[in-house]
Coordinates of C-alpha atoms and ligand atoms in Angstrom, one line a residue:
Chain A
M1161 CA 9.5 -24.4 53.7
E1162 CA 10.5 -22.0 51.5
P1163 CA 8.2 -19.8 50.1
I1164 CA 7.8 -19.6 46.6
V1165 CA 7.4 -15.4 46.7
K1166 CA 8.4 -13.2 49.1
T1167 CA 8.8 -9.5 49.4
E1168 CA 10.9 -6.8 51.1
D1169 CA 10.1 -3.7 51.8
L1170 CA 8.6 -3.9 47.8
W1171 CA 8.3 -0.5 46.3
K1172 CA 7.0 0.6 43.3
I1173 CA 7.1 4.2 42.4
Y1174 CA 5.8 5.7 38.9
R1175 CA 6.9 8.9 37.3
S1176 CA 4.2 10.4 35.0
G1177 CA 5.3 13.8 34.4
K1178 CA 6.6 15.7 37.0
V1179 CA 4.3 14.0 39.6
D1180 CA 5.6 10.5 41.4
V1181 CA 2.9 8.0 41.9
A1182 CA 4.0 5.5 44.7
A1183 CA 2.2 1.9 43.3
L1184 CA 3.8 0.2 46.2
R1185 CA 4.8 1.5 49.5
G1186 CA 6.7 -1.2 51.0
V1187 CA 4.8 -3.9 50.4
Q1188 CA 5.5 -7.6 52.8
C1189 CA 4.7 -10.5 51.6
E1190 CA 5.2 -14.4 51.5
V1191 CA 3.4 -17.1 49.6
L1192 CA 4.2 -20.7 50.1
P1193 CA 4.3 -23.6 47.7
G1194 CA 0.5 -25.3 46.8
E1195 CA -1.1 -22.1 48.4
F1196 CA -4.2 -20.2 47.0
I1197 CA -4.2 -16.5 47.8
A1198 CA -6.7 -13.6 47.4
V1199 CA -5.8 -10.3 47.2
M1200 CA -8.4 -7.7 47.9
G1201 CA -8.5 -3.8 47.9
P1202 CA -10.1 -1.0 46.5
S1203 CA -9.1 0.4 43.3
G1204 CA -6.1 2.1 42.5
C1205 CA -3.9 0.5 45.7
G1206 CA -1.6 -1.2 43.9
K1207 CA -3.1 -5.4 43.4
S1208 CA -2.5 -5.5 39.7
T1209 CA 1.4 -3.2 40.0
L1210 CA 2.5 -6.2 42.7
L1211 CA 1.2 -9.0 40.8
H1212 CA 3.0 -7.2 37.2
V1213 CA 6.1 -7.2 39.8
I1214 CA 6.5 -10.4 41.4
G1215 CA 5.5 -12.1 37.7
G1216 CA 8.6 -9.9 36.5
L1217 CA 6.2 -7.9 34.0
A1218 CA 7.8 -4.3 35.6
Q1219 CA 10.7 -3.6 37.3
A1220 CA 10.8 -2.9 41.0
T1221 CA 11.8 0.5 42.0
R1222 CA 13.2 -0.6 45.9
G1223 CA 13.1 -4.0 47.4
R1224 CA 13.4 -7.1 46.6
V1225 CA 11.5 -10.0 45.7
L1226 CA 12.8 -13.5 45.6
L1227 CA 11.0 -15.9 43.3
D1228 CA 11.8 -19.1 43.6
G1229 CA 14.9 -18.1 45.3
N1230 CA 15.6 -15.4 42.3
D1231 CA 15.9 -11.4 43.1
L1232 CA 13.5 -10.3 40.6
T1233 CA 15.2 -6.7 41.3
R1234 CA 18.7 -7.6 40.5
M1235 CA 17.9 -8.8 37.0
S1236 CA 18.6 -7.8 33.6
D1237 CA 14.8 -7.3 31.2
A1238 CA 16.5 -10.5 29.3
A1239 CA 16.9 -12.5 32.4
R1240 CA 13.3 -11.6 33.6
T1241 CA 11.7 -12.6 30.3
M1242 CA 13.9 -16.0 30.7
L1243 CA 12.0 -16.2 34.1
R1244 CA 8.3 -15.4 33.2
R1245 CA 8.6 -18.5 30.5
H1246 CA 9.8 -20.4 33.1
K1247 CA 8.1 -20.2 36.3
V1248 CA 5.0 -18.0 36.0
G1249 CA 1.6 -18.0 34.2
F1250 CA -0.5 -14.7 33.3
V1251 CA -3.9 -14.7 33.4
F1252 CA -6.0 -11.2 32.8
Q1253 CA -8.6 -9.9 33.1
R1254 CA -9.2 -9.3 29.3
F1255 CA -8.3 -12.9 28.1
N1256 CA -6.0 -12.0 26.4
L1257 CA -5.6 -14.4 23.2
L1258 CA -4.5 -14.0 20.2
P1259 CA -6.9 -13.6 18.0
A1260 CA -5.6 -15.3 14.7
L1261 CA -4.8 -18.4 16.6
D1262 CA -7.3 -21.2 18.0
A1263 CA -7.3 -22.2 21.0
R1264 CA -5.1 -24.9 20.5
G1265 CA -2.5 -22.0 18.5
N1266 CA -2.9 -20.2 21.5
I1267 CA -1.9 -22.8 24.0
A1268 CA 0.8 -24.1 22.1
I1269 CA 2.6 -20.9 21.4
A1270 CA 2.8 -20.6 25.2
Q1271 CA 4.8 -24.2 24.8
H1272 CA 6.9 -23.3 22.1
I1273 CA 7.9 -19.4 23.6
H1274 CA 9.2 -21.9 26.6
G1275 CA 11.2 -24.1 23.9
D1276 CA 10.6 -28.0 25.0
G1277 CA 8.1 -28.1 22.4
F1278 CA 5.0 -29.6 22.1
D1279 CA 3.9 -32.1 25.2
P1280 CA 0.7 -33.7 23.8
H1281 CA -0.2 -35.6 27.2
R1282 CA 0.4 -32.6 28.9
F1283 CA -1.5 -30.7 26.6
D1284 CA -4.4 -33.6 26.7
T1285 CA -4.5 -33.1 30.3
V1286 CA -5.2 -29.6 31.0
T1287 CA -7.3 -28.9 28.2
R1288 CA -9.7 -32.1 29.7
L1289 CA -9.2 -30.3 33.3
L1290 CA -10.5 -27.3 32.0
G1291 CA -13.6 -28.6 30.3
I1292 CA -12.0 -27.4 26.6
S1293 CA -11.0 -30.2 24.6
D1294 CA -14.0 -29.5 22.0
R1295 CA -13.4 -25.9 21.5
L1296 CA -9.5 -26.2 20.1
H1297 CA -10.2 -25.3 17.0
H1298 CA -12.5 -22.5 17.2
R1299 CA -10.5 -18.8 17.7
P1300 CA -11.4 -16.0 20.0
A1301 CA -13.8 -14.6 18.9
E1302 CA -15.9 -17.3 18.1
L1303 CA -15.4 -18.2 21.9
S1304 CA -17.8 -17.3 25.1
G1305 CA -15.7 -15.1 27.9
G1306 CA -15.1 -18.2 29.8
E1307 CA -14.7 -20.3 27.7
Q1308 CA -11.3 -17.9 26.5
Q1309 CA -10.8 -17.5 30.5
R1310 CA -10.3 -21.3 30.8
V1311 CA -8.3 -21.3 27.8
A1312 CA -6.0 -18.1 28.5
I1313 CA -5.6 -20.7 32.1
A1314 CA -4.8 -23.6 29.7
R1315 CA -2.5 -21.9 28.3
A1316 CA -1.0 -19.9 31.6
I1317 CA -0.6 -23.3 33.2
I1318 CA 0.6 -25.8 29.9
N1319 CA 4.8 -25.0 31.1
E1320 CA 4.0 -25.8 34.6
P1321 CA 4.5 -22.6 36.3
K1322 CA 5.8 -22.6 40.2
I1323 CA 3.3 -19.9 40.4
L1324 CA 0.0 -18.6 38.5
L1325 CA -1.1 -14.6 38.9
A1326 CA -4.5 -14.2 37.8
D1327 CA -5.6 -10.6 37.6
E1328 CA -9.3 -10.1 38.0
P1329 CA -9.9 -13.9 36.1
T1330 CA -13.7 -13.4 36.8
G1331 CA -13.9 -9.2 36.3
N1332 CA -15.3 -9.8 32.6
L1333 CA -17.8 -12.8 33.6
D1334 CA -21.2 -13.6 34.2
T1335 CA -21.9 -15.1 37.5
K1336 CA -21.9 -18.7 36.0
S1337 CA -18.5 -18.6 34.2
S1338 CA -17.1 -17.0 37.1
E1339 CA -18.3 -19.9 39.3
S1340 CA -16.4 -22.5 36.4
V1341 CA -13.4 -20.3 36.9
L1342 CA -12.9 -20.1 40.1
R1343 CA -14.0 -24.0 40.5
M1344 CA -10.9 -24.5 37.9
L1345 CA -8.9 -22.2 40.0
R1346 CA -10.0 -24.4 42.7
K1347 CA -9.3 -28.1 41.4
L1348 CA -5.6 -26.9 39.6
N1349 CA -4.4 -26.4 43.1
Q1350 CA -5.9 -28.8 44.3
D1351 CA -5.2 -31.3 41.9
L1352 CA -2.2 -30.4 40.3
G1353 CA -0.6 -28.8 44.0
Q1354 CA -0.8 -25.1 41.4
T1355 CA 0.3 -21.7 43.5
V1356 CA -2.4 -19.4 42.9
I1357 CA -2.3 -16.2 43.2
L1358 CA -5.8 -14.0 42.8
I1359 CA -6.5 -10.8 42.5
T1360 CA -10.2 -9.8 43.1
H1361 CA -13.1 -7.3 44.1
N1362 CA -15.3 -10.1 44.6
P1363 CA -16.0 -11.5 48.1
E1364 CA -17.3 -14.4 47.2
A1365 CA -14.5 -15.5 44.7
A1366 CA -12.1 -14.2 47.3
S1367 CA -13.7 -17.4 49.6
Y1368 CA -12.2 -20.0 47.3
A1369 CA -8.3 -18.9 48.2
H1370 CA -6.7 -20.5 51.4
R1371 CA -5.5 -17.2 52.9
V1372 CA -6.8 -13.0 51.6
L1373 CA -4.6 -10.3 51.6
H1374 CA -5.6 -7.0 52.2
M1375 CA -4.3 -3.9 50.4
R1376 CA -4.5 -0.1 51.4
D1377 CA -2.3 2.4 49.7
G1378 CA 0.0 0.6 48.6
Q1379 CA 0.8 -1.5 51.6
I1380 CA -0.6 -4.8 52.7
V1381 CA -2.9 -4.6 55.9
D1382 CA -3.9 -7.7 57.4
G1383 CA -6.0 -7.9 60.5
I1384 CA -8.3 -5.3 58.6
P1385 CA -12.4 -6.9 57.8
V1386 CA -12.9 -7.2 54.1
D1387 CA -15.3 -4.3 53.3
Chain B
M925 CA 4.9 -22.9 15.8
I926 CA 6.3 -19.5 14.9
G927 CA 5.5 -19.9 11.4
H928 CA 2.7 -20.3 12.5
L929 CA 1.5 -17.6 14.3
V930 CA 3.6 -15.7 11.0
W931 CA 1.1 -17.7 8.5
K932 CA -2.1 -16.9 11.2
N933 CA -1.3 -13.5 11.5
A934 CA -0.7 -12.6 7.5
L935 CA -4.3 -14.2 7.0
H936 CA -5.6 -12.7 10.0
R937 CA -5.7 -9.1 8.0
P938 CA -6.3 -10.7 4.5
L939 CA -6.8 -6.5 2.7
R940 CA -3.6 -5.7 4.4
T941 CA -1.4 -9.0 3.3
A942 CA -3.4 -8.5 0.5
L943 CA -2.1 -4.7 -0.5
G944 CA 1.8 -5.8 0.5
V945 CA 1.7 -8.2 -1.8
L946 CA 0.4 -5.8 -4.3
A947 CA 3.2 -3.4 -3.7
V948 CA 6.3 -5.6 -4.0
G949 CA 4.5 -7.1 -7.1
V950 CA 5.2 -3.9 -8.7
E951 CA 8.3 -3.6 -7.0
V952 CA 9.0 -6.4 -8.7
S953 CA 7.8 -6.3 -12.2
L954 CA 8.7 -2.6 -12.0
V955 CA 12.2 -4.0 -12.2
L956 CA 12.0 -6.6 -14.6
L957 CA 10.1 -4.6 -17.1
I958 CA 12.4 -1.9 -16.9
V959 CA 15.8 -4.2 -17.0
G960 CA 14.2 -6.3 -19.7
L961 CA 13.0 -3.0 -22.2
T962 CA 16.1 -1.9 -21.8
H963 CA 18.4 -5.0 -22.3
G964 CA 15.8 -6.3 -24.7
M965 CA 15.8 -2.8 -26.9
L966 CA 20.0 -3.6 -26.6
H967 CA 19.9 -7.1 -27.1
D968 CA 17.7 -6.4 -30.3
V969 CA 19.8 -3.6 -32.0
A970 CA 22.7 -4.5 -31.3
K971 CA 21.3 -8.3 -33.0
R972 CA 20.4 -5.6 -35.5
I973 CA 23.9 -4.1 -36.2
E974 CA 25.6 -7.5 -36.7
G975 CA 23.2 -8.7 -38.5
V976 CA 24.6 -5.3 -41.7
G977 CA 26.9 -7.6 -42.6
A978 CA 30.3 -4.9 -41.9
D979 CA 33.2 -5.8 -40.2
I980 CA 33.2 -1.8 -38.7
M981 CA 31.6 0.3 -37.1
V982 CA 33.1 3.8 -36.4
Q983 CA 31.4 6.1 -34.0
P984 CA 32.1 9.8 -32.6
P985 CA 33.9 9.8 -29.3
S986 CA 31.3 10.2 -27.6
A987 CA 28.5 7.7 -29.1
S988 CA 26.9 6.0 -27.5
V989 CA 26.3 2.2 -28.1
F990 CA 23.0 2.5 -27.7
L991 CA 22.8 4.2 -31.2
A992 CA 19.9 6.3 -30.7
F993 CA 21.2 8.2 -28.6
S994 CA 23.4 9.8 -30.6
G995 CA 23.8 12.9 -32.1
A996 CA 25.7 13.3 -35.9
P997 CA 28.7 15.3 -35.3
M998 CA 30.7 13.6 -38.1
P999 CA 31.3 14.8 -41.6
E1000 CA 30.1 12.6 -44.4
A1001 CA 33.8 13.5 -46.0
L1002 CA 35.2 11.1 -43.4
G1003 CA 33.8 8.3 -45.4
S1004 CA 36.8 8.8 -48.4
R1005 CA 39.2 8.9 -46.0
L1006 CA 37.9 5.7 -44.4
A1007 CA 37.6 4.2 -48.0
E1008 CA 41.9 5.1 -48.5
L1009 CA 43.0 2.4 -46.0
A1010 CA 43.8 -0.7 -47.1
H1011 CA 42.1 -3.9 -46.9
V1012 CA 39.1 -1.8 -46.5
K1013 CA 36.7 -2.9 -49.2
A1014 CA 33.7 -0.1 -49.2
V1015 CA 32.2 2.2 -46.0
A1016 CA 28.8 3.7 -45.6
P1017 CA 27.8 6.5 -43.8
V1018 CA 25.1 6.1 -41.7
L1019 CA 23.0 8.8 -39.9
L1020 CA 20.5 8.5 -37.3
Q1021 CA 17.1 9.8 -36.1
L1022 CA 14.8 8.6 -33.8
S1023 CA 10.9 8.6 -34.4
S1024 CA 8.6 8.3 -31.7
S1025 CA 5.3 7.8 -33.7
G1026 CA 4.1 4.9 -32.5
G1027 CA 6.6 2.8 -30.6
L1028 CA 10.4 4.0 -30.3
D1029 CA 12.1 3.4 -33.8
I1030 CA 15.3 4.0 -35.3
V1031 CA 15.4 5.3 -38.8
Y1032 CA 18.4 5.1 -40.5
G1033 CA 19.6 7.9 -43.3
I1034 CA 21.9 5.7 -45.7
D1035 CA 23.5 6.0 -48.8
P1036 CA 21.5 2.9 -51.3
A1037 CA 25.0 1.9 -52.8
S1038 CA 27.4 2.2 -50.1
F1039 CA 25.1 0.4 -47.7
R1040 CA 24.6 -2.7 -50.3
A1041 CA 28.5 -2.7 -50.5
V1042 CA 29.4 -2.6 -46.6
S1043 CA 26.5 -5.2 -46.0
D1044 CA 25.5 -8.6 -48.6
G1045 CA 22.0 -5.9 -49.4
F1046 CA 18.7 -6.3 -48.6
F1047 CA 16.3 -9.0 -48.6
F1048 CA 13.1 -7.6 -50.2
L1049 CA 10.1 -9.2 -49.5
Q1050 CA 8.2 -6.2 -51.6
G1051 CA 8.8 -3.6 -53.9
H1052 CA 11.8 -2.3 -54.6
G1053 CA 15.0 -0.2 -53.5
L1054 CA 15.1 3.3 -52.9
E1055 CA 15.6 5.3 -55.7
K1056 CA 13.1 8.6 -55.3
P1057 CA 13.8 11.4 -51.8
D1058 CA 10.5 10.0 -50.0
D1059 CA 10.9 6.6 -50.7
V1060 CA 11.0 5.0 -47.2
L1061 CA 12.5 0.8 -47.0
V1062 CA 10.5 -1.0 -43.7
D1063 CA 11.4 -4.5 -42.9
D1064 CA 8.6 -7.1 -42.2
W1065 CA 8.6 -6.9 -38.9
Y1066 CA 7.8 -3.1 -39.1
A1067 CA 5.1 -3.5 -41.6
R1068 CA 3.3 -6.1 -39.7
A1069 CA 3.1 -3.2 -36.5
K1070 CA 1.8 -1.1 -39.0
H1071 CA -0.1 -3.2 -41.7
L1072 CA 2.1 -1.7 -44.3
K1073 CA 3.0 -3.0 -47.8
A1074 CA 4.9 -1.9 -51.1
G1075 CA 3.2 1.7 -51.9
D1076 CA 1.5 2.3 -48.6
T1077 CA 2.1 6.3 -47.5
L1078 CA 4.6 6.2 -43.8
H1079 CA 3.5 9.3 -41.8
L1080 CA 7.8 9.3 -40.3
L1081 CA 9.5 12.5 -38.4
G1082 CA 7.1 14.8 -39.9
H1083 CA 6.9 14.0 -43.6
N1084 CA 4.8 11.8 -45.6
F1085 CA 7.0 8.7 -47.0
H1086 CA 6.4 6.1 -49.6
V1087 CA 6.7 3.0 -48.6
A1088 CA 8.5 1.5 -51.7
G1089 CA 10.0 -1.7 -50.3
V1090 CA 9.5 -4.3 -47.2
V1091 CA 13.0 -5.9 -46.2
G1092 CA 14.0 -9.0 -44.2
H1093 CA 14.2 -7.6 -40.5
G1094 CA 17.9 -7.5 -39.2
K1095 CA 19.9 -5.0 -41.0
G1096 CA 20.3 -2.6 -38.8
A1097 CA 17.2 0.0 -38.2
R1098 CA 13.5 -1.4 -39.2
V1099 CA 12.8 2.0 -41.3
F1100 CA 15.3 3.3 -43.8
V1101 CA 15.3 6.2 -45.9
E1102 CA 17.9 8.2 -48.0
L1103 CA 20.9 9.9 -46.1
H1104 CA 20.0 13.1 -47.8
T1105 CA 16.3 13.1 -46.8
L1106 CA 17.3 12.6 -43.9
Q1107 CA 19.9 14.8 -43.5
Q1108 CA 17.8 17.6 -44.6
I1109 CA 15.0 16.8 -41.9
T1110 CA 17.2 16.5 -39.2
G1111 CA 19.0 20.0 -40.4
S1112 CA 22.4 18.2 -41.0
P1113 CA 23.6 18.2 -44.4
G1114 CA 26.4 16.5 -45.0
K1115 CA 26.5 14.6 -41.4
A1116 CA 26.9 11.0 -40.5
S1117 CA 26.3 9.5 -37.1
L1118 CA 28.2 6.7 -37.6
F1119 CA 30.3 4.6 -41.0
F1120 CA 30.2 0.9 -41.6
V1121 CA 33.4 -0.1 -42.9
K1122 CA 33.8 -3.6 -45.0
C1123 CA 37.2 -4.9 -45.4
D1124 CA 38.6 -6.9 -48.2
Q1125 CA 38.9 -10.5 -45.6
R1126 CA 37.6 -10.9 -42.4
S1127 CA 41.4 -11.4 -41.2
S1128 CA 42.3 -8.1 -41.5
T1129 CA 39.8 -6.6 -39.2
N1130 CA 42.2 -6.3 -36.7
D1131 CA 44.9 -4.0 -38.9
V1132 CA 41.9 -1.9 -40.3
I1133 CA 40.2 -1.0 -36.8
G1134 CA 44.3 0.0 -35.9
E1135 CA 44.7 1.7 -39.0
I1136 CA 41.4 3.5 -38.4
A1137 CA 42.3 4.2 -34.9
T1138 CA 45.8 6.1 -35.9
L1139 CA 44.1 8.0 -38.7
L1140 CA 41.0 8.7 -36.3
P1141 CA 42.3 8.8 -32.4
R1142 CA 39.9 8.4 -29.2
Y1143 CA 37.0 7.6 -31.7
Q1144 CA 34.9 4.6 -30.9
I1145 CA 36.0 1.5 -33.6
R1146 CA 34.2 -1.7 -32.9
P1147 CA 34.1 -5.0 -34.5
L1148 CA 30.5 -5.8 -35.4
Q1149 CA 31.6 -9.8 -35.2
N1150 CA 30.8 -9.8 -31.8
Y1151 CA 28.8 -7.1 -31.4
L1152 CA 25.9 -8.6 -29.4
S1153 CA 28.4 -9.6 -26.6
L1154 CA 29.7 -6.3 -26.5
M1155 CA 26.4 -4.6 -25.7
T1156 CA 26.5 -5.4 -22.1
Q1157 CA 24.3 -2.9 -19.6
T1158 CA 27.8 -1.7 -18.5
T1159 CA 28.8 -0.1 -21.3
V1160 CA 25.8 1.8 -21.3
P1161 CA 26.9 4.7 -19.1
G1162 CA 23.6 7.0 -19.4
L1163 CA 21.0 4.2 -19.3
N1164 CA 23.1 2.2 -16.1
T1165 CA 21.7 5.7 -14.4
F1166 CA 18.3 5.3 -15.6
V1167 CA 17.7 1.4 -14.9
Y1168 CA 19.8 1.9 -11.2
S1169 CA 17.7 5.2 -10.8
M1170 CA 14.3 2.8 -11.6
I1171 CA 15.5 -0.2 -9.6
A1172 CA 16.2 2.1 -6.7
L1173 CA 12.9 3.8 -7.1
A1174 CA 11.2 0.1 -6.8
G1175 CA 13.3 -0.7 -4.0
A1176 CA 11.6 2.3 -2.2
I1177 CA 8.5 1.8 -3.4
G1178 CA 9.0 -2.2 -1.1
F1179 CA 10.2 -0.4 1.5
L1180 CA 7.6 2.3 2.1
V1181 CA 4.7 0.3 2.1
I1182 CA 6.1 -2.4 3.8
F1183 CA 7.5 -0.2 6.3
L1184 CA 4.2 1.4 6.7
S1185 CA 1.6 -1.4 6.6
M1186 CA 4.5 -3.4 9.5
Y1187 CA 4.4 0.0 11.6
T1188 CA 0.5 -0.4 11.6
T1189 CA 0.6 -3.5 12.1
I1190 CA 2.8 -3.8 15.6
V1191 CA 0.4 -0.7 16.7
E1192 CA -2.7 -3.0 15.9
R1193 CA -1.0 -5.8 17.5
T1194 CA 0.9 -3.5 20.7
R1195 CA -1.5 -5.7 23.0
D1196 CA -1.1 -9.1 21.4
I1197 CA 2.9 -8.0 21.6
G1198 CA 2.3 -8.1 25.5
V1199 CA 0.6 -11.5 25.8
L1200 CA 3.8 -12.7 24.0
K1201 CA 6.3 -10.9 26.1
S1202 CA 4.1 -11.9 29.5
L1203 CA 4.7 -15.7 28.2
G1204 CA 8.4 -15.1 28.1
A1205 CA 8.8 -14.6 24.4
S1206 CA 12.4 -12.6 24.2
K1207 CA 13.1 -9.7 22.0
G1208 CA 14.1 -12.2 19.1
Y1209 CA 11.0 -14.0 18.7
I1210 CA 9.4 -11.2 18.3
V1211 CA 11.9 -9.4 15.8
K1212 CA 11.2 -13.2 13.9
A1213 CA 7.9 -13.2 14.4
L1214 CA 7.8 -9.9 12.2
L1215 CA 10.6 -10.1 9.6
G1216 CA 8.6 -13.6 9.0
E1217 CA 5.0 -11.7 8.2
T1218 CA 7.5 -9.6 5.8
T1219 CA 9.1 -12.8 3.8
L1220 CA 5.9 -14.9 3.8
V1221 CA 4.3 -11.0 2.2
C1222 CA 7.6 -10.4 0.5
L1223 CA 7.4 -13.7 -1.5
G1224 CA 4.4 -14.0 -2.3
G1225 CA 4.6 -10.3 -3.6
I1226 CA 7.5 -12.1 -5.6
V1227 CA 5.1 -14.6 -7.3
V1228 CA 2.3 -11.8 -8.5
G1229 CA 5.7 -9.5 -9.5
I1230 CA 7.1 -12.4 -12.2
G1231 CA 3.7 -13.0 -13.2
M1232 CA 2.7 -9.7 -13.3
S1233 CA 6.2 -9.4 -15.7
Y1234 CA 5.1 -12.0 -18.0
G1235 CA 1.5 -10.4 -18.3
G1236 CA 2.6 -6.8 -19.1
Q1237 CA 5.4 -8.5 -21.9
F1238 CA 2.6 -10.7 -23.0
L1239 CA 0.6 -7.4 -23.4
L1240 CA 3.6 -4.9 -24.7
R1241 CA 4.5 -7.8 -27.0
D1242 CA 0.6 -7.0 -28.7
L1243 CA 1.0 -3.4 -28.4
F1244 CA 3.8 -2.6 -29.6
P1245 CA 5.3 -6.0 -32.1
T1246 CA 8.6 -4.3 -32.1
L1247 CA 9.4 -4.3 -28.7
T1248 CA 11.8 -7.2 -27.3
I1249 CA 11.4 -7.4 -23.1
L1250 CA 14.1 -10.2 -22.1
I1251 CA 13.3 -11.1 -18.6
T1252 CA 15.5 -13.2 -17.7
P1253 CA 16.8 -16.2 -14.7
G1254 CA 19.6 -13.3 -13.3
W1255 CA 17.0 -10.4 -12.8
I1256 CA 14.0 -12.4 -11.4
L1257 CA 17.1 -13.6 -8.5
R1258 CA 17.9 -10.1 -8.3
A1259 CA 14.7 -7.9 -7.8
A1260 CA 13.7 -11.1 -5.5
A1261 CA 16.5 -10.3 -4.0
L1262 CA 16.0 -6.5 -3.5
A1263 CA 12.4 -7.0 -2.7
I1264 CA 13.3 -9.5 0.2
G1265 CA 15.8 -6.4 1.4
A1266 CA 13.9 -4.3 1.3
G1267 CA 11.3 -5.3 3.0
L1268 CA 13.0 -6.5 5.7
C1269 CA 14.8 -3.2 6.3
G1270 CA 11.2 -1.7 5.9
T1271 CA 10.8 -3.8 9.3
S1272 CA 13.3 -3.3 10.9
Y1273 CA 12.2 -0.6 12.7
P1274 CA 8.6 -1.8 13.7
A1275 CA 10.4 -4.9 14.7
W1276 CA 12.5 -3.1 16.6
V1277 CA 10.4 -1.2 18.7
A1278 CA 7.5 -3.6 18.9
S1279 CA 11.0 -5.7 20.9
R1280 CA 11.2 -3.0 22.8
K1281 CA 8.0 -2.1 24.3
D1282 CA 7.1 -2.3 28.0
P1283 CA 4.5 -5.2 28.7
V1284 CA 2.6 -3.5 31.5
E1285 CA 2.1 -1.0 29.0
A1286 CA 1.4 -3.3 26.5
L1287 CA -1.6 -5.3 27.7
A1288 CA -3.3 -2.1 29.1
Y1289 CA -3.7 -0.2 25.8
S1290 CA -7.2 -0.9 23.8
Ligands
ATP1060 N1 1.7 3.2 34.3 C1 1.1 3.8 35.1 N2 1.9 5.6 35.5 C2 1.4 6.2 36.0 N3 1.2 6.1 37.2 C3 0.6 4.2 37.1 C4 0.5 3.5 36.1 N4 0.1 2.3 36.7 C5 -0.5 2.1 37.3 N5 -0.4 3.7 38.0 C6 -0.7 4.3 39.2 O1 -0.7 3.2 40.7 C7 -1.5 3.2 41.1 C8 -2.1 1.4 41.3 O2 -2.5 1.1 40.4 P1 -3.0 -0.5 40.0 O3 -3.1 -0.5 38.9 O4 -1.7 -1.7 40.4 O5 -3.9 -0.6 41.5 P2 -5.6 -2.0 40.7 O6 -4.9 -1.9 42.9 O7 -4.7 -3.1 40.2 O8 -6.8 -0.9 40.9 P3 -7.8 -1.5 40.3 O9 -8.1 -2.0 41.0 O10 -8.7 -0.8 39.7 O11 -7.4 -2.1 39.3 C9 -2.7 3.8 41.2 O12 -2.9 5.3 41.3 C10 -2.4 4.0 39.0 O13 -3.3 5.0 39.3
MG1061 MG1 -5.4 -3.8 38.7

């Protein structure tokens, strides 16, 4: 099976002033379609950076990233934008819903940007699956953290992305909401075959995944036990 | 959908949106009122000059069509040379003076006999013509605005005048005094600002104009039959500069307010912009959303501005009944185009900045 994501000797170096910070130092990994992967590692080890580069939000400094067969490192900014639009869904720790729009608007705008117009069937399926059908006319400020995160997940998967990238999606949630969000992610993976990469600090959360990738100092270090 | 986003974003910060709308409203009404006032005044003056009933008006070379700004550089005696020309029936010298007591009004200094000869005479509503040096005639509008009637005293140009009569409006000015009196007051004895010429018949007007042109080359000689249509803005260079400066000022207000408001908007919405980018929104999409919001604010401002202009017209008419403000559809369109143009220009830089934001940095913004 062809991997959905494949990185080869991936480097990301941030240049802040005169100091170079190597956030990724030769990351080597593969994610197969339908996999649910957790990424763990200490703060500052480069987890978010890896997710941004894989999702085409940031440009790699060296190496290759293949996303569904497309080499992101050779793409222009506009091409990466297009790729995000069609193949990637992001979920963030801070939910990041647009405050001016209600839940429905937040999900619909992703469909609009995607360009295929509003698909009521897909919309119903997704909102029902995430249990937010009766919250659609509330604005983010009127929703609980757990509800906001479920709306954000709905927005991320409404266009059937090849991969869902979630950066500590339960980091701002209480235990109960965390569990519900994680169950949702597992359900999406099991029922819809959604490929998921989940960054987390929480071993409990990681236990929902098929496979855990451990990162340290900008590299993936497998075989080292969870700390 | 982008319209929905634009609409919701505008509503999300109602105060800022309202201020933007108000600023554009001020911009639009500034244009409409300034242009309306100058056009109204020109129109008014022109109509009244046409209404004098003379056939030709002669002014010195440098004179402005907008009579109030002319000095009095012609010798009154020039009138007798004009009177000698063929087909000329009568010539009336007029001295103009601007009076600024309670609004701007032009005062005509006239010689009653010759003025009667070139015009068809005044229509007296009250009283009688100019007889003594301190007599003044006012028209019915002026009388109504200043609550004057025949026999009252009118303080004008630093002197107390006796209102000898109230006449029907439309005879050149709203206020008339004796030519010699005005020459004395303004310190220009023997001078006139313009001559009205009456021909023996209408058809000889062009011949007479030709004769005067030979006699007084470079002088401004105008037939009065189509004077109103002649008095367009283009014939008033100084006034044009003024009007265009005010329009530029109005445009600058719109530009700056929208620029600042959109700039704060994109800073405040940094994370939203990051989110849109993470969803795959192109630069064009972000620019379009911001331009859309500006267009919305401008449209609101245009409506408010038109309303404010008519409100201002109503108020000014109440305060200064002799003022005419002409608000025309053509200028409403031009003011609207200015507002939208200035708004879009003011948005272009913030929109460019927003579209180039780095999505990762934007998402990290708190
Ligand atoms: N824009 C930037 N400029 C300079 N250095 C950066 C920038 N972004 C990240 N870094 C550095 O890169 C390294 C990796 O950061 P990253 O955010 O990927 O870590 P992380 O594993 O996600 O950490 P956390 O668990 O705290 O979220 C860190 O040392 C960080 O300081
Ligand atoms: Mg992180």
